[in-house]
Amino acid sequence: MNKGLVYLVGAGPGDPELITVKGLEAIRKADVIMYDRLAGRRLLAFARSGAELIYAGKSPDRHTLKQEEINRLLVEKALEGKVVTRLKGGDPFVFGRGGEEAEALVEAGVPFEIVPGVTSAVGVPAYAGIPVTHRELASTLSIITGNEDPVKDDSSIAWDKLATSAGTLVFLMGMSNLPKITGRLLAYGKPAQTPAALIRWGTTPEQQTLVGTLGDISAKAIQTGFKNPAVIVVGEVVSMREKLNWFENKPFFGKRVLVTRAREQASRLSEAIHALGGEPVEYPTISIAEPDDYAKMDMAIQEIESFNWIIFTSVNGVTSFFRRLRHHRQDVRRLHRARLCAIGPKTSEALENYGLLVETVPGEYRAEEIVRELQDKVAAGDRVLLPRAEIARRVLPEALTAMGAVVTEVTAYRTRTGSDDSSLITAMLQRKEIQVITFTSSSTVQNFVKMLDAPNLSDLLEGITVACIGPITAATARDLGVNVDVVAGEYTIEGLIKSIRDYFSRFPA
């Protein structure tokens, strides 16, 4: 029998970027991924096409799969010769029942590997600005299960030792037992004024931190409705939060941002959002495809020395044009006669990566500004090549033709409607789990509306900030009934991020 392999992977406490390199590799190579509710859903985007996804999530009040069933499935899938990744929140060997799963694999003779993860006992307090050890405040750390009833006679927890410890106490999965936990520590002599903190959904946009003392934290939790999943921290290190609270002070903290760009282009925007404390949710409403017919493009390439100007209106246009040039084994030196114009700095940068110097970049990155910039540069009779999207605005070719230029438009690429399932995004919008939607072109707006196909679009987007990369995109959104809150002053990803940041600084949540 060809036995497979099981990876028991710690996904970390919630922020998907806390996954280890080895953990990410295990996700990418898996035939089967079994994940729980505390493992970041964004990590599943790294699963290979066709991988089987099994939700084994457990919560204090509901078990989707019992532990015995999880063990059985891990063995069963591996014995089918598959690579199985068991994706668990935090670390699999810190109250993650990874030891039990590993035992089941040993008994069945199934090969396995343990991939440690960032435990929530350390990672979550860190995101709340609480170091679990500090040279002047705590030299020891105790990680305690919060599931065990603290008042039972045969408790395996040495409460008397914990109460007299000067170190940090971290309780996991203990919110339902919080009054008993604090009561037990107080009963064994822990001072009531000892700092304490509760951190809910740590390292995610929903992170909430409640600070008090051992004597009042239970009452505060009841008063505020503080619930699972939360980490309980008791000790003097909690006092460091006021000085070290870094994550919750980030400008996009608490904001989940929908990125509607094509998947190939989403990373730059997603990375900028994450760097500012937000969580990007990628929902590609467009995908980039090759032209149906390369005839016009190929003819233009054959005649490339005859063009006086080549105008690129997107990075996609640059990429597609030079890909076709390479397809025909043509040298970029054939462009030596053409003067180059790029719509913006990123398009210009893409051309410079091919060793080409761009003569003209308009101050405002849209077609109307290209026309103004070229008004005194394009002479009557000049041949102008426009390699761009199949469907594009007519402003540029019409204006150039009016100047007397001979314009050749070729389709360099097509944009198609995205194929992602809209049900998850619709559900997130309904639950108001998305705070910001970004649009980087008119196509992203049009396809977003088309893909959602929501009869009550205005109600669905109520209270959600909509940000557009420029006035053209914003006008398209408004024409489709989408209220626009933010329009970037500079029509770039950097300009869009800056405008969103400025907006929230004026209208904080």
mmCIF file of C-alpha atoms in Angstrom, residues 105-259:
data_model
loop_
_atom_site.group_PDB
_atom_site.id
_atom_site.type_symbol
_atom_site.label_atom_id
_atom_site.label_comp_id
_atom_site.label_asym_id
_atom_site.label_seq_id
_atom_site.Cartn_x
_atom_site.Cartn_y
_atom_site.Cartn_z
ATOM 1 C CA LEU A 105 -1.119 8.189 12.989
ATOM 2 C CA VAL A 106 1.607 6.184 14.755
ATOM 3 C CA GLU A 107 -0.860 3.418 15.594
ATOM 4 C CA ALA A 108 -1.961 3.253 11.953
ATOM 5 C CA GLY A 109 1.616 3.307 10.674
ATOM 6 C CA VAL A 110 1.112 6.583 8.817
ATOM 7 C CA PRO A 111 4.183 8.843 8.297
ATOM 8 C CA PHE A 112 3.739 12.353 9.673
ATOM 9 C CA GLU A 113 5.593 15.588 10.374
ATOM 10 C CA ILE A 114 4.948 18.241 12.992
ATOM 11 C CA VAL A 115 5.140 21.848 11.790
ATOM 12 C CA PRO A 116 5.104 24.117 14.857
ATOM 13 C CA GLY A 117 3.151 27.343 14.743
ATOM 14 C CA VAL A 118 3.067 30.619 16.669
ATOM 15 C CA THR A 119 1.031 29.774 19.745
ATOM 16 C CA SER A 120 -1.756 32.172 20.661
ATOM 17 C CA ALA A 121 -0.366 32.170 24.196
ATOM 18 C CA VAL A 122 2.531 34.289 22.927
ATOM 19 C CA GLY A 123 1.342 35.761 19.608
ATOM 20 C CA VAL A 124 -1.967 37.189 20.787
ATOM 21 C CA PRO A 125 -0.558 39.093 23.792
ATOM 22 C CA ALA A 126 2.232 40.390 21.515
ATOM 23 C CA TYR A 127 -0.376 41.882 19.138
ATOM 24 C CA ALA A 128 -2.003 43.538 22.146
ATOM 25 C CA GLY A 129 1.309 45.093 23.158
ATOM 26 C CA ILE A 130 1.891 42.681 26.055
ATOM 27 C CA PRO A 131 5.245 40.863 26.235
ATOM 28 C CA VAL A 132 4.715 37.622 28.151
ATOM 29 C CA THR A 133 8.167 37.996 29.703
ATOM 30 C CA HIS A 134 10.073 41.132 30.624
ATOM 31 C CA ARG A 135 13.379 41.401 32.484
ATOM 32 C CA GLU A 136 11.937 43.751 35.105
ATOM 33 C CA LEU A 137 8.438 42.266 35.396
ATOM 34 C CA ALA A 138 8.324 38.524 34.668
ATOM 35 C CA SER A 139 10.974 35.865 34.163
ATOM 36 C CA THR A 140 8.635 32.886 33.891
ATOM 37 C CA LEU A 141 5.610 32.036 31.776
ATOM 38 C CA SER A 142 2.875 29.514 32.555
ATOM 39 C CA ILE A 143 0.405 28.433 29.866
ATOM 40 C CA ILE A 144 -2.710 26.911 31.410
ATOM 41 C CA THR A 145 -5.798 25.341 29.922
ATOM 42 C CA GLY A 146 -8.935 27.307 30.681
ATOM 43 C CA ASN A 147 -11.201 24.370 29.854
ATOM 44 C CA GLU A 148 -10.741 22.555 33.136
ATOM 45 C CA ASP A 149 -13.179 23.435 35.923
ATOM 46 C CA PRO A 150 -10.964 25.206 38.477
ATOM 47 C CA VAL A 151 -13.062 24.127 41.463
ATOM 48 C CA LYS A 152 -13.178 20.385 40.829
ATOM 49 C CA ASP A 153 -11.587 18.244 43.539
ATOM 50 C CA ASP A 154 -9.162 16.391 41.282
ATOM 51 C CA SER A 155 -7.821 19.410 39.414
ATOM 52 C CA SER A 156 -4.464 18.788 37.731
ATOM 53 C CA ILE A 157 -3.624 22.491 37.994
ATOM 54 C CA ALA A 158 -1.539 23.602 40.982
ATOM 55 C CA TRP A 159 -3.528 26.734 41.783
ATOM 56 C CA ASP A 160 -1.570 27.414 44.950
ATOM 57 C CA LYS A 161 1.680 27.545 42.961
ATOM 58 C CA LEU A 162 0.187 29.722 40.219
ATOM 59 C CA ALA A 163 -1.240 32.190 42.721
ATOM 60 C CA THR A 164 2.147 32.752 44.332
ATOM 61 C CA SER A 165 4.084 32.918 41.071
ATOM 62 C CA ALA A 166 5.577 36.259 40.081
ATOM 63 C CA GLY A 167 5.546 35.186 36.439
ATOM 64 C CA THR A 168 2.964 35.634 33.691
ATOM 65 C CA LEU A 169 -0.085 33.387 33.561
ATOM 66 C CA VAL A 170 -1.759 32.797 30.212
ATOM 67 C CA PHE A 171 -5.040 30.857 30.100
ATOM 68 C CA LEU A 172 -6.284 29.523 26.772
ATOM 69 C CA MET A 173 -9.941 28.736 26.006
ATOM 70 C CA GLY A 174 -11.030 29.938 29.430
ATOM 71 C CA MET A 175 -13.669 32.620 28.942
ATOM 72 C CA SER A 176 -16.541 30.425 30.125
ATOM 73 C CA ASN A 177 -14.572 29.686 33.304
ATOM 74 C CA LEU A 178 -13.236 33.218 33.821
ATOM 75 C CA PRO A 179 -15.042 33.938 37.124
ATOM 76 C CA LYS A 180 -13.867 30.598 38.510
ATOM 77 C CA ILE A 181 -10.299 31.135 37.310
ATOM 78 C CA THR A 182 -10.004 34.591 38.884
ATOM 79 C CA GLY A 183 -11.801 33.375 42.000
ATOM 80 C CA ARG A 184 -9.411 30.464 42.395
ATOM 81 C CA LEU A 185 -6.336 32.675 42.046
ATOM 82 C CA LEU A 186 -7.749 35.175 44.540
ATOM 83 C CA ALA A 187 -8.627 32.400 46.971
ATOM 84 C CA TYR A 188 -5.021 31.187 46.942
ATOM 85 C CA GLY A 189 -3.673 34.649 47.629
ATOM 86 C CA LYS A 190 -3.046 36.304 44.251
ATOM 87 C CA PRO A 191 -3.407 40.076 44.864
ATOM 88 C CA ALA A 192 -6.667 41.516 43.501
ATOM 89 C CA GLN A 193 -4.785 44.467 41.978
ATOM 90 C CA THR A 194 -2.686 42.195 39.743
ATOM 91 C CA PRO A 195 -3.074 43.487 36.149
ATOM 92 C CA ALA A 196 -5.148 41.273 33.851
ATOM 93 C CA ALA A 197 -6.171 41.416 30.190
ATOM 94 C CA LEU A 198 -8.581 39.633 27.880
ATOM 95 C CA ILE A 199 -7.745 39.571 24.167
ATOM 96 C CA ARG A 200 -10.445 38.408 21.760
ATOM 97 C CA TRP A 201 -9.794 37.342 18.156
ATOM 98 C CA GLY A 202 -6.163 38.345 18.597
ATOM 99 C CA THR A 203 -4.045 39.264 15.539
ATOM 100 C CA THR A 204 -7.167 39.777 13.356
ATOM 101 C CA PRO A 205 -9.163 42.911 12.439
ATOM 102 C CA GLU A 206 -11.693 41.915 15.114
ATOM 103 C CA GLN A 207 -9.094 42.028 17.878
ATOM 104 C CA GLN A 208 -10.499 43.483 21.096
ATOM 105 C CA THR A 209 -8.552 43.996 24.291
ATOM 106 C CA LEU A 210 -10.055 44.501 27.714
ATOM 107 C CA VAL A 211 -7.735 45.499 30.552
ATOM 108 C CA GLY A 212 -8.448 45.406 34.262
ATOM 109 C CA THR A 213 -7.252 43.691 37.385
ATOM 110 C CA LEU A 214 -7.652 40.192 38.701
ATOM 111 C CA GLY A 215 -10.313 41.551 41.018
ATOM 112 C CA ASP A 216 -12.503 43.251 38.416
ATOM 113 C CA ILE A 217 -11.785 41.663 35.017
ATOM 114 C CA SER A 218 -14.662 39.141 35.325
ATOM 115 C CA ALA A 219 -17.182 41.893 36.059
ATOM 116 C CA LYS A 220 -15.841 43.976 33.155
ATOM 117 C CA ALA A 221 -16.159 40.991 30.816
ATOM 118 C CA ILE A 222 -19.806 40.493 31.791
ATOM 119 C CA GLN A 223 -20.517 44.207 31.463
ATOM 120 C CA THR A 224 -19.035 44.412 27.961
ATOM 121 C CA GLY A 225 -20.256 41.014 26.720
ATOM 122 C CA PHE A 226 -16.706 39.785 26.139
ATOM 123 C CA LYS A 227 -16.786 36.235 24.735
ATOM 124 C CA ASN A 228 -14.690 33.485 23.173
ATOM 125 C CA PRO A 229 -12.296 33.035 21.498
ATOM 126 C CA ALA A 230 -10.094 34.937 23.923
ATOM 127 C CA VAL A 231 -6.766 34.665 25.682
ATOM 128 C CA ILE A 232 -6.533 35.567 29.375
ATOM 129 C CA VAL A 233 -3.301 37.177 30.596
ATOM 130 C CA VAL A 234 -2.575 37.727 34.275
ATOM 131 C CA GLY A 235 0.582 39.441 35.486
ATOM 132 C CA GLU A 236 2.534 42.662 35.743
ATOM 133 C CA VAL A 237 3.450 42.505 32.031
ATOM 134 C CA VAL A 238 -0.098 43.649 31.204
ATOM 135 C CA SER A 239 0.962 47.120 32.380
ATOM 136 C CA MET A 240 3.264 47.343 29.348
ATOM 137 C CA ARG A 241 0.303 47.508 26.957
ATOM 138 C CA GLU A 242 -0.162 51.248 27.407
ATOM 139 C CA LYS A 243 3.348 51.841 26.085
ATOM 140 C CA LEU A 244 3.681 48.988 23.576
ATOM 141 C CA ASN A 245 0.228 48.837 21.948
ATOM 142 C CA TRP A 246 1.340 48.811 18.296
ATOM 143 C CA PHE A 247 -1.169 46.750 16.319
ATOM 144 C CA GLU A 248 -4.357 48.462 17.423
ATOM 145 C CA ASN A 249 -2.782 51.854 16.671
ATOM 146 C CA LYS A 250 -2.212 51.098 12.994
ATOM 147 C CA PRO A 251 -4.277 53.327 10.660
ATOM 148 C CA PHE A 252 -6.230 50.448 9.054
ATOM 149 C CA PHE A 253 -6.643 48.404 12.242
ATOM 150 C CA GLY A 254 -10.080 46.810 12.502
ATOM 151 C CA LYS A 255 -10.730 47.173 8.780
ATOM 152 C CA ARG A 256 -11.204 44.331 6.349
ATOM 153 C CA VAL A 257 -10.664 45.673 2.817
ATOM 154 C CA LEU A 258 -12.068 44.088 -0.326
ATOM 155 C CA VAL A 259 -9.566 44.078 -3.220
#
